[in-house]
Short mmCIF file of C-alpha atoms and ligand atoms in Angstrom, two decimals:
data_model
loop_
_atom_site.label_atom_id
_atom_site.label_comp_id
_atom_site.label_asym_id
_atom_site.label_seq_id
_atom_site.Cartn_x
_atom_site.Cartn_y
_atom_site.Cartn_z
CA UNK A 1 -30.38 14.17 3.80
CA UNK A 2 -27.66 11.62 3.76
CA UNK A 3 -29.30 8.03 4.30
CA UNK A 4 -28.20 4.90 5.86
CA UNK A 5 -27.99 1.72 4.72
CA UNK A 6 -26.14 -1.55 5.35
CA UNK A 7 -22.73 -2.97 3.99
CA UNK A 8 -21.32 -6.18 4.30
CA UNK A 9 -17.84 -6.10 5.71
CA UNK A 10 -14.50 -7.66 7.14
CA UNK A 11 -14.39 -6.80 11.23
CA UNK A 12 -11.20 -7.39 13.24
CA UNK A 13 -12.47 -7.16 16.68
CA UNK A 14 -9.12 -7.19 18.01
CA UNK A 15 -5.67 -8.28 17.10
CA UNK A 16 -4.91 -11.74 16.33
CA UNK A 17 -8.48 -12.78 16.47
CA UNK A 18 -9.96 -14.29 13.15
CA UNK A 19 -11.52 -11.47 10.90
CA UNK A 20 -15.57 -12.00 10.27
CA UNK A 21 -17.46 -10.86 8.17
CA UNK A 22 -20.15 -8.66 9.84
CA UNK A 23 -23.42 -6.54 8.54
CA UNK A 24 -22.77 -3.15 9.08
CA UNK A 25 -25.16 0.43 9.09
CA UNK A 26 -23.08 2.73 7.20
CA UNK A 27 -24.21 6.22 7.44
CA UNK A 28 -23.23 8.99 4.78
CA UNK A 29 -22.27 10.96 2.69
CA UNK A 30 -22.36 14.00 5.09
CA UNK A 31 -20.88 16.51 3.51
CA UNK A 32 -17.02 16.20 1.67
CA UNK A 33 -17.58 13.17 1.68
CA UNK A 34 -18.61 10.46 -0.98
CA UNK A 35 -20.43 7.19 -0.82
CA UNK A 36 -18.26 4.35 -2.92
CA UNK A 37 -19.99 1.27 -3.97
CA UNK A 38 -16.34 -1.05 -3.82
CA UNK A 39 -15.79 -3.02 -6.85
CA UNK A 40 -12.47 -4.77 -5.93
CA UNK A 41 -9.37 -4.44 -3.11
CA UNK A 42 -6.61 -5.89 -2.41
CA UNK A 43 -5.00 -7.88 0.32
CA UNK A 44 -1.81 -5.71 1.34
CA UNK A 45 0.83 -6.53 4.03
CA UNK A 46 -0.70 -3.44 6.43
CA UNK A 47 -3.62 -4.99 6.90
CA UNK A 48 -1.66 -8.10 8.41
CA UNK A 49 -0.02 -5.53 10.56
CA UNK A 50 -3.19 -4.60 12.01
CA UNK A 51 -4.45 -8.07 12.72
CA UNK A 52 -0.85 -9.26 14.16
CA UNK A 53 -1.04 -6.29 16.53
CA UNK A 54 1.70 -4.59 15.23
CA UNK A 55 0.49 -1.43 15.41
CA UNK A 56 -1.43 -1.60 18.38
CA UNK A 57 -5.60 -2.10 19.13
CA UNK A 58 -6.76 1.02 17.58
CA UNK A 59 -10.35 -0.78 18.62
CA UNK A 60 -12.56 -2.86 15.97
CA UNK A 61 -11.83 -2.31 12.76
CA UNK A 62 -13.17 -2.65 9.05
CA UNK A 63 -9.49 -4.07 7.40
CA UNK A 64 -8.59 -2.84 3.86
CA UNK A 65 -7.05 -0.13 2.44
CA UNK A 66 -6.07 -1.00 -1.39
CA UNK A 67 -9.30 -0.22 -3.07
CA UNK A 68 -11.15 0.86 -6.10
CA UNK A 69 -14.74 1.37 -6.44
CA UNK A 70 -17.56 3.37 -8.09
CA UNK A 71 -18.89 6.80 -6.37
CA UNK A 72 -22.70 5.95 -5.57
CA UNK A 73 -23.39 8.70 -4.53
CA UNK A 74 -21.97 12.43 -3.80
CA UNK A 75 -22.79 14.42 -0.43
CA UNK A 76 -22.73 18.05 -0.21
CA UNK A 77 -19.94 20.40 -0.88
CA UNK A 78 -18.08 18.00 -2.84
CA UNK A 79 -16.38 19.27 -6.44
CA UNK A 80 -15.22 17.38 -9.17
CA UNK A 81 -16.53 13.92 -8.52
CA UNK A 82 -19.97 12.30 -9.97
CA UNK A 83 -22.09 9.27 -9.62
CA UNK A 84 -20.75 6.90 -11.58
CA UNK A 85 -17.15 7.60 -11.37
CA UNK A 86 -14.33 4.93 -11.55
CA UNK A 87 -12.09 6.11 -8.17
CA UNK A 88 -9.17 4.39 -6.75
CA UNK A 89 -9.08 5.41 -3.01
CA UNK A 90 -5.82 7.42 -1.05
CA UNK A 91 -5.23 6.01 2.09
CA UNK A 92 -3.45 9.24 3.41
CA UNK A 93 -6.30 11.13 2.65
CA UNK A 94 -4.78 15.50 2.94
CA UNK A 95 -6.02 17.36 5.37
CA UNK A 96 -5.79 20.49 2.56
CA UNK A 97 -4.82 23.34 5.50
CA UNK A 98 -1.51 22.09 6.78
CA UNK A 99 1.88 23.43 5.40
CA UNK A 100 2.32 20.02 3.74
CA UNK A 101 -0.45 20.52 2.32
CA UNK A 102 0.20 24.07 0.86
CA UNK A 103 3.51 22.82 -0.76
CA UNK A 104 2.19 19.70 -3.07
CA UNK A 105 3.62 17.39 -0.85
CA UNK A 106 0.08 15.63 0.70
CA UNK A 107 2.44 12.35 2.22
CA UNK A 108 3.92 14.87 4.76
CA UNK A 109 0.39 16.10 5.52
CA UNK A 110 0.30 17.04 9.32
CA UNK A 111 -3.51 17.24 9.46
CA UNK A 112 -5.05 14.09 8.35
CA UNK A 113 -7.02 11.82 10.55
CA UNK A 114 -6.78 8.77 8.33
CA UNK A 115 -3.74 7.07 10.92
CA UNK A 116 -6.80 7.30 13.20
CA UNK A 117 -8.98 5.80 11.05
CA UNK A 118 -11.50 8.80 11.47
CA UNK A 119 -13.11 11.06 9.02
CA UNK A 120 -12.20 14.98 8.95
CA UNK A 121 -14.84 15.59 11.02
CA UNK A 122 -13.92 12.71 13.56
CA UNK A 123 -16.41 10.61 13.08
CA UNK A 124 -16.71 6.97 11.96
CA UNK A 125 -19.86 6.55 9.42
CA UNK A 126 -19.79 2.58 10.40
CA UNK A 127 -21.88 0.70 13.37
CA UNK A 128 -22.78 -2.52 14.30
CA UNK A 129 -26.86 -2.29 14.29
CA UNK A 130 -26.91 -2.64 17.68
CA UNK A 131 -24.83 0.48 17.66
CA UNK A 132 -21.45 -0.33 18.84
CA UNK A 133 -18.65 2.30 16.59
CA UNK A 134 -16.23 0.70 14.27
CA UNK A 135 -13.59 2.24 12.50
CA UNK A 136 -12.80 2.00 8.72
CA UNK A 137 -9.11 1.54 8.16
CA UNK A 138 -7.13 4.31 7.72
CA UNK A 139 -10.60 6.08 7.04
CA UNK A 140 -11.73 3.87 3.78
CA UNK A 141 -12.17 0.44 4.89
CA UNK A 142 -12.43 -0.90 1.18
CA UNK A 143 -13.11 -4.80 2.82
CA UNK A 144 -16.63 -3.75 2.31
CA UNK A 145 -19.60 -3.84 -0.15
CA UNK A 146 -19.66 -0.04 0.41
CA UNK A 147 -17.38 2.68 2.14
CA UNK A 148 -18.41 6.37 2.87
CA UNK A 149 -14.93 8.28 2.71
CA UNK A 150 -13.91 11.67 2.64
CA UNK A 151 -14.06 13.29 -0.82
CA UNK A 152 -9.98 13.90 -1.44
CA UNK A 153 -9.58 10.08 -0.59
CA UNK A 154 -11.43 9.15 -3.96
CA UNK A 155 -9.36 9.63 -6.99
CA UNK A 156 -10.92 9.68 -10.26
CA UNK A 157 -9.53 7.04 -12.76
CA UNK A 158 -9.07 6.99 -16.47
CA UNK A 159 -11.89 5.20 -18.39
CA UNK A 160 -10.73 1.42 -19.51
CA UNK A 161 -8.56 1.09 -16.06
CA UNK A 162 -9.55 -2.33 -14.63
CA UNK A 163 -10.51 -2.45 -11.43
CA UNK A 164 -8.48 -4.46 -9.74
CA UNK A 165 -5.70 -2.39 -11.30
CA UNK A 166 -7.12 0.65 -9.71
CA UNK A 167 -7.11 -0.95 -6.57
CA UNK A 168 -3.39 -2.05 -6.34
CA UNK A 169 -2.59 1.52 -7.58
CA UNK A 170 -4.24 2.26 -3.94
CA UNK A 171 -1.41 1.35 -2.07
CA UNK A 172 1.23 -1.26 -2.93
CA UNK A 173 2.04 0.04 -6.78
CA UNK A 174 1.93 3.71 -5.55
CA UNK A 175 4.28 2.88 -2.67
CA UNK A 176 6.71 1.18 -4.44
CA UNK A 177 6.93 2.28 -8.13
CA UNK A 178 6.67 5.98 -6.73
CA UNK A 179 9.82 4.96 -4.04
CA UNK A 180 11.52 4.75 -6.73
CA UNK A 181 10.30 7.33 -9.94
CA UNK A 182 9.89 10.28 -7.13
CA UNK A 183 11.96 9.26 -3.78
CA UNK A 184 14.99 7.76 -5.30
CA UNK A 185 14.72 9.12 -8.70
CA UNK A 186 16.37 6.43 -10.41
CA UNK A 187 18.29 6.96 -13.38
CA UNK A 188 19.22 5.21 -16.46
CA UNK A 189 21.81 2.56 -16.30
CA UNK A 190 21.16 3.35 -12.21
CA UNK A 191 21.98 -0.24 -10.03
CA UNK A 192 19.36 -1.15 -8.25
CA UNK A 193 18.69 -3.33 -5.58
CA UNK A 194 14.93 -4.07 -3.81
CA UNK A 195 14.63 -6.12 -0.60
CA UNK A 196 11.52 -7.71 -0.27
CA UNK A 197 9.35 -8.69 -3.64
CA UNK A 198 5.38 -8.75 -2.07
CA UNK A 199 3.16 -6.59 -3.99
CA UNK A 200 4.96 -3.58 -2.87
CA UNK A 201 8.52 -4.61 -3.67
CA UNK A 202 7.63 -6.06 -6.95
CA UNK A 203 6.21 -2.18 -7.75
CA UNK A 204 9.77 -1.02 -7.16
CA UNK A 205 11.14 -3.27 -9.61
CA UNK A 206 8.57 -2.21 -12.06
CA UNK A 207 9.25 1.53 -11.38
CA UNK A 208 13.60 0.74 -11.54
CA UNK A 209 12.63 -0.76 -14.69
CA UNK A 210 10.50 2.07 -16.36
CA UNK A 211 13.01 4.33 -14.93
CA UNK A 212 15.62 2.26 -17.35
CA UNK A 213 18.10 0.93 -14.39
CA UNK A 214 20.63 -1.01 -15.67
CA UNK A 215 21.24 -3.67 -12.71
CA UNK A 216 17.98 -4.63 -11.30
CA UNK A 217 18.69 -6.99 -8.02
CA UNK A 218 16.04 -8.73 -6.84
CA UNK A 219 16.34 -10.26 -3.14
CA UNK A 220 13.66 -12.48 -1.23
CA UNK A 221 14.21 -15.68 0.68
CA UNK A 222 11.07 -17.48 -0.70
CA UNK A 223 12.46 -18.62 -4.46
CA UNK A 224 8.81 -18.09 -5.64
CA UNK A 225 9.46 -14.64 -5.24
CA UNK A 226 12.92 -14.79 -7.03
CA UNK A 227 11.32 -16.33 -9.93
CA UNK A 228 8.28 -14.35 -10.38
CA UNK A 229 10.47 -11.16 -10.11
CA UNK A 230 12.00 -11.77 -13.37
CA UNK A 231 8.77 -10.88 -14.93
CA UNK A 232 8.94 -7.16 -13.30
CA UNK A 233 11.86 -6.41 -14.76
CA UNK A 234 14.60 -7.81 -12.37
CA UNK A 235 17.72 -8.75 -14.26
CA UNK A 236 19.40 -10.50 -11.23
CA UNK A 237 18.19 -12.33 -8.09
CA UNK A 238 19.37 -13.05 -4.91
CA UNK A 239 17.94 -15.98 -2.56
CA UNK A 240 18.54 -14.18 1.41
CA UNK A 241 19.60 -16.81 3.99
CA UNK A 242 20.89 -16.62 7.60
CA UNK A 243 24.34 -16.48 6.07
CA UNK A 244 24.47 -12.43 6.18
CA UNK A 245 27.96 -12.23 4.69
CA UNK A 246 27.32 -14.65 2.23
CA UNK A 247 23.86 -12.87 1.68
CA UNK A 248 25.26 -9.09 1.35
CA UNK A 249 28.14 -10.28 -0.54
CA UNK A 250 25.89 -11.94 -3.62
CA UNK A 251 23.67 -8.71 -3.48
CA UNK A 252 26.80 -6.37 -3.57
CA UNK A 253 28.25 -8.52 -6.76
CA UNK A 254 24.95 -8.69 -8.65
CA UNK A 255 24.45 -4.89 -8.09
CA UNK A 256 27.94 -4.23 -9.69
CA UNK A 257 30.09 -4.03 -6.84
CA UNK A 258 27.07 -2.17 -4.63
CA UNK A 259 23.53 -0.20 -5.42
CA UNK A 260 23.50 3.40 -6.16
CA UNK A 261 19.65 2.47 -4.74
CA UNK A 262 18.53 -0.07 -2.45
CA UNK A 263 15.23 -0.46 -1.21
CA UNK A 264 14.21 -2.38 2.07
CA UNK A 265 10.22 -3.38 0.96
CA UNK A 266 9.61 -5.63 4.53
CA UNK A 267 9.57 -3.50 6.97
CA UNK A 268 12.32 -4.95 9.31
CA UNK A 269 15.30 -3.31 10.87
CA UNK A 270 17.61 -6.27 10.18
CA UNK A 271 17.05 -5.92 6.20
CA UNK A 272 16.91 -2.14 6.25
CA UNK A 273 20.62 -2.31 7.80
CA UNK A 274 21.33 -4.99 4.68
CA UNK A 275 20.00 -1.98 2.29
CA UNK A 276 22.50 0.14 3.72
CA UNK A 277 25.11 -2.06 3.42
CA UNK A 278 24.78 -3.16 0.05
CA UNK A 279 25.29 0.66 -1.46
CA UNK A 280 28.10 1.79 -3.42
CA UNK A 281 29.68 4.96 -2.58
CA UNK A 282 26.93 8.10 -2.63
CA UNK A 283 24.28 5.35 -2.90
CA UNK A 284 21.08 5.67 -1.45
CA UNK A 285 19.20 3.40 0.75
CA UNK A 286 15.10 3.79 0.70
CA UNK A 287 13.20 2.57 3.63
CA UNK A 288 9.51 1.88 2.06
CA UNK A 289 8.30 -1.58 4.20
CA UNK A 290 6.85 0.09 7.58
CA UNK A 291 7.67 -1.91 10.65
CA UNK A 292 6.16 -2.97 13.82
CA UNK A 293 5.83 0.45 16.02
CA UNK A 294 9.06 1.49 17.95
CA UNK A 295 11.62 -0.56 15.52
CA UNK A 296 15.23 0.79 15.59
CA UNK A 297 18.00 -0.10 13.42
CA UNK A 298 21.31 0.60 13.26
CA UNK A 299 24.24 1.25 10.66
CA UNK A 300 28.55 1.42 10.54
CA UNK A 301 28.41 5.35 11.32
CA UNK A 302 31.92 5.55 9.46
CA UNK A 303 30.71 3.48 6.52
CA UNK A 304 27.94 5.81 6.23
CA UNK A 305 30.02 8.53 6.27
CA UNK A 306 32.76 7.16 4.25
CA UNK A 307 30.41 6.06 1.23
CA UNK A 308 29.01 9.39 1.48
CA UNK A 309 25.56 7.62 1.10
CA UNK A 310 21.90 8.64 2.20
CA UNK A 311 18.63 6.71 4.20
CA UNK A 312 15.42 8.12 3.08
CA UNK A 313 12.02 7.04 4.27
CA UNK A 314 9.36 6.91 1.45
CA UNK A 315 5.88 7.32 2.89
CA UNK A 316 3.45 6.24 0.08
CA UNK A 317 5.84 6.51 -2.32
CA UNK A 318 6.10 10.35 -1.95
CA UNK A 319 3.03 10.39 -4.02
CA UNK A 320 0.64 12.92 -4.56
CA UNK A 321 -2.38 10.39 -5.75
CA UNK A 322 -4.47 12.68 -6.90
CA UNK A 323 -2.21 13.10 -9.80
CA UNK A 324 -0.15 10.18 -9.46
CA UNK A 325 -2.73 7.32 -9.32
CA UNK A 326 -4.16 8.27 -12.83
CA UNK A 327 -0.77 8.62 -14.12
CA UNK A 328 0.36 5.04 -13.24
CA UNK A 329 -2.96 3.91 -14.74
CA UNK A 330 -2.04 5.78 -17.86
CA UNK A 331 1.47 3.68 -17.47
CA UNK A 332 -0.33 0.38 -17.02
CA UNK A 333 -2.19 1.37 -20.24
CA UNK A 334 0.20 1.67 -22.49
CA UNK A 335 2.12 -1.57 -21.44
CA UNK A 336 4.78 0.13 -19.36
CA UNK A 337 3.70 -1.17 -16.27
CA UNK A 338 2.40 -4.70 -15.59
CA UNK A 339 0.15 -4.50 -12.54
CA UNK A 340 -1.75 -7.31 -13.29
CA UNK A 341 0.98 -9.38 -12.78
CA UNK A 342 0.60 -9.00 -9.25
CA UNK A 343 -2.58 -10.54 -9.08
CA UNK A 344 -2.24 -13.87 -7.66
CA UNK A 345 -6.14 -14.70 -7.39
CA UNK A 346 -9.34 -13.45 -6.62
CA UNK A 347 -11.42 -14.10 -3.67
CA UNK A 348 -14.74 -12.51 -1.65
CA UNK A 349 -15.20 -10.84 1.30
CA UNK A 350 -15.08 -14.54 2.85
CA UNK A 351 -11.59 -15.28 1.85
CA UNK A 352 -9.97 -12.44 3.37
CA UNK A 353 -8.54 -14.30 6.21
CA UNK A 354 -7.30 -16.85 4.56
CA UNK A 355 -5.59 -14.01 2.31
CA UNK A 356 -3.72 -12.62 5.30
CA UNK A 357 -2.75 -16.07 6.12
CA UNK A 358 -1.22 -16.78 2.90
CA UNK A 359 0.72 -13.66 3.40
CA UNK A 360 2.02 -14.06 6.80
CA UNK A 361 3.75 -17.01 5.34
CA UNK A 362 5.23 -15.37 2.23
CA UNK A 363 2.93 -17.25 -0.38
CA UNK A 364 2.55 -16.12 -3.62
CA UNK A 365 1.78 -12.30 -4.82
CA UNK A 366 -1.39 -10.36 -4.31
CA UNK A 367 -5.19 -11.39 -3.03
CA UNK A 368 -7.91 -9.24 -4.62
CA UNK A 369 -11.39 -9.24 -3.73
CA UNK A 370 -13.73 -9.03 -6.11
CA UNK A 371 -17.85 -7.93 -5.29
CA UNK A 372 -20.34 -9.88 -6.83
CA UNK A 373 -21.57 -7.62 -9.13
CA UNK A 374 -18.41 -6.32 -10.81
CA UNK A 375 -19.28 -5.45 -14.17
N1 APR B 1 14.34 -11.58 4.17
C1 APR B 1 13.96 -11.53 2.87
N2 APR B 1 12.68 -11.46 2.47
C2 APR B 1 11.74 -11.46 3.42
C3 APR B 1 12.04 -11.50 4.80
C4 APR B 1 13.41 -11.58 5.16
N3 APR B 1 13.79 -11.65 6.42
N4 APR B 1 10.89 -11.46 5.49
C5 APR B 1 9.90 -11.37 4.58
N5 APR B 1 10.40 -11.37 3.33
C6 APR B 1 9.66 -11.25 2.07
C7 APR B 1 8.46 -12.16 1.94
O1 APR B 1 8.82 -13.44 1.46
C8 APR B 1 7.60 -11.38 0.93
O2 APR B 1 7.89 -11.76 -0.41
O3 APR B 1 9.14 -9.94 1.99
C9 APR B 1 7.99 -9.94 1.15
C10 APR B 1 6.90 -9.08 1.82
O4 APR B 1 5.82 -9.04 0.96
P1 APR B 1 4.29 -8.89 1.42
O5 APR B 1 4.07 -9.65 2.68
O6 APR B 1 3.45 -9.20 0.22
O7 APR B 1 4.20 -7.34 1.82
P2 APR B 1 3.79 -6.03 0.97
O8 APR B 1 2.31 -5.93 0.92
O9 APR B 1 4.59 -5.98 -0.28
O10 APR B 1 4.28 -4.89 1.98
C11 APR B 1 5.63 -4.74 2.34
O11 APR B 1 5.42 -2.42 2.86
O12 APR B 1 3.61 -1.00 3.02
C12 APR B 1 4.48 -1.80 3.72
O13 APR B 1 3.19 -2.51 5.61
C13 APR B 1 3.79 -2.92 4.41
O14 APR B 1 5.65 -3.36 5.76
C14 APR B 1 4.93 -3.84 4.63
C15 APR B 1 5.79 -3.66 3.38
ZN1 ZN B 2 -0.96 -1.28 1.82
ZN1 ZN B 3 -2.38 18.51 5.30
#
């Protein structure tokens, strides 16, 4: 019988209204699914989306969605996970039936529910105890003592991982060292430029460097950014101003005379359309930063064709995390990957919105919270 108990956790009632932090009744694990006590999570640029309204008022929500935790406990049907269990948690959890599915490719997946924040069944385990429904983001929720999630959401870790490793590999590492090992596939000596250095663009830089680019341009317009970039591998950097010419021309120079790669890690149509511009001939531009719903952008049709180039969107890094996450921890063990670098400092569950405010204005890399009793 799967039991209830209660969680501490960060609510947005509604877009931009401050988050609180609310007691919860968390019911689970029904069966497929687990129960994962949260050890740390980190403060990633969707979660601001959802509080700015940028993707709508999918009703109130329990924010996060970088997480890593330890499985509590396992409900029925479930294979291959056991109490005790480091897991980092997928927040594209497959739906296992769909033709996606069927081909290895689980970011295509047709069948999830995790965009609407439900389990597979449909439900929501969380309530307010007066009984009111909330919804854990993107079906994990990780802003919370405890999440119940469905059982292909929690990926099993290598021992020695640290947590708050785990937890970035969640989402912003995936996204953007995966962008560019499995989307791009960039190539030694490869020129390389990456728009945008949060957590996510900073994991693009770290995967151009492990995949031995030569040129690695790094582009922000907070000089913080430009700085700490350097220490992910980026052998050039480029300050973005309102100047666009002045902007694309530095980029284009640094990268060799243009990118064979350029990635756009924001998520806005003005600096995907710089990606595109700054590629060499058969470059390729990578759109990884999601923006607001409904953004267009555009692009010099004869340029395009011209340069012979290509515009890819990278969901989640094309990654298949079941096999992916425990491979970038394996990375991050032997030195290749320097995830920890991205931690800027660790907070609680209280100092979550003061997290997304520090990111709406661009300052410094990522937030992680930390639960009390992390070993
Ligand atoms: N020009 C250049 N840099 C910019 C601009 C701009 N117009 N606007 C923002 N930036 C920089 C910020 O200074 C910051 O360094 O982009 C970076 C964005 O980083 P974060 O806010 O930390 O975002 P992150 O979590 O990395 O996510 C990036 O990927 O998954 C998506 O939803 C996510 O769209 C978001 C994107
Ligand atoms: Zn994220
Ligand atoms: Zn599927």
């Amino acid at each position: 019988m799967a039991g209830t108990r209660t969680t501490r956790a960060v609510v947005l009632e509604r877009p931009n209204v401050p988050v609180r932090v609310e007691e919860l009744r968390l019911e689970g694990p029904l069966a497929g699914e687990v129960l994962v006590r949260m050890l740390a999570s980190g403060v990633c640029h969707s979660d601001l989306h959802h509080a700015n309204g940028d993707w709508g008022d999918p009703g109130p929500l329990v924010l996060g969605h970088e997480g890593a935790g330890v499985v509590e406990e396992v409900g029925p049907r479930v294979d291959g996970l056991r109490a005790g269990q480091l897991v980092a948690l997928s927040w594209y959890y497959p739906c296992g039936k769909c033709g996606a599915c069927a081909e290895d490719a689980p970011w295509r997946c047709t069948g999830t529910r995790s965009l609407q924040h439900r389990l597979p069944d449909g439900r929501t385990p969380l309530r307010r105890p007066e009984g009111t429904e909330i919804l854990p983001l993107l079906a994990i929720g990780t802003f919370a003592e405890f999440a119940v999630v469905p059982a292909q959401a929690a990926i099993s870790m290598p021992p020695g991982t640290p947590v708050e490793v785990a937890a970035l590999i969640g989402c912003g590492v995936t996204t953007g060292v995966m962008a560019a090992l499995r989307t791009a596939q960039v190539r030694p000596g490869s020129s390389v430029v990456v728009i945008g250095l949060g957590g996510v663009g900073l994991s693009a830089v770290m995967g151009a460097a492990v995949a031995g680019a030569g040129a690695i341009v790094a582009v922000d317009r907070v000089d913080e950014k430009l700085a700490r970039a350097r220490e992910f591998g980026a052998t050039d950097v480029v300050a973005s101003t309102d100047d666009r010419e002045a902007t694309l021309a530095a980029i284009r120079e640094a990268a060799g005379g243009g990118a064979h790669f350029a990635f756009e890690a924001i998520g806005l149509p003005a600096t995907l359309e710089l990606a595109i511009d700054a590629l060499r001939h058969g470059g390729t531009a990578v759109a990884v930063g999601i923006p607001p719903f409904g953004a267009r952008a555009s692009f010099d049709v004869g340029v395009l064709v011209d340069r012979s180039a290509t515009i890819v969107g990278s969901n989640y890094g094309w990654s298949n995390p079941a096999l992916d996450f425990p491979r970038l921890a394996e990375l991050y063990l032997e030195g290749k990957l320097p995830i920890d670098r991205l931690i800027e400092e660790r907070i609680g569950l209280d100092g979550v919105g003061d997290a997304l405010d520090a990111l709406a204005r661009g300052e410094g890399l990522r937030r992680v919270v930390v639960f009390e009793d992390h070993p």
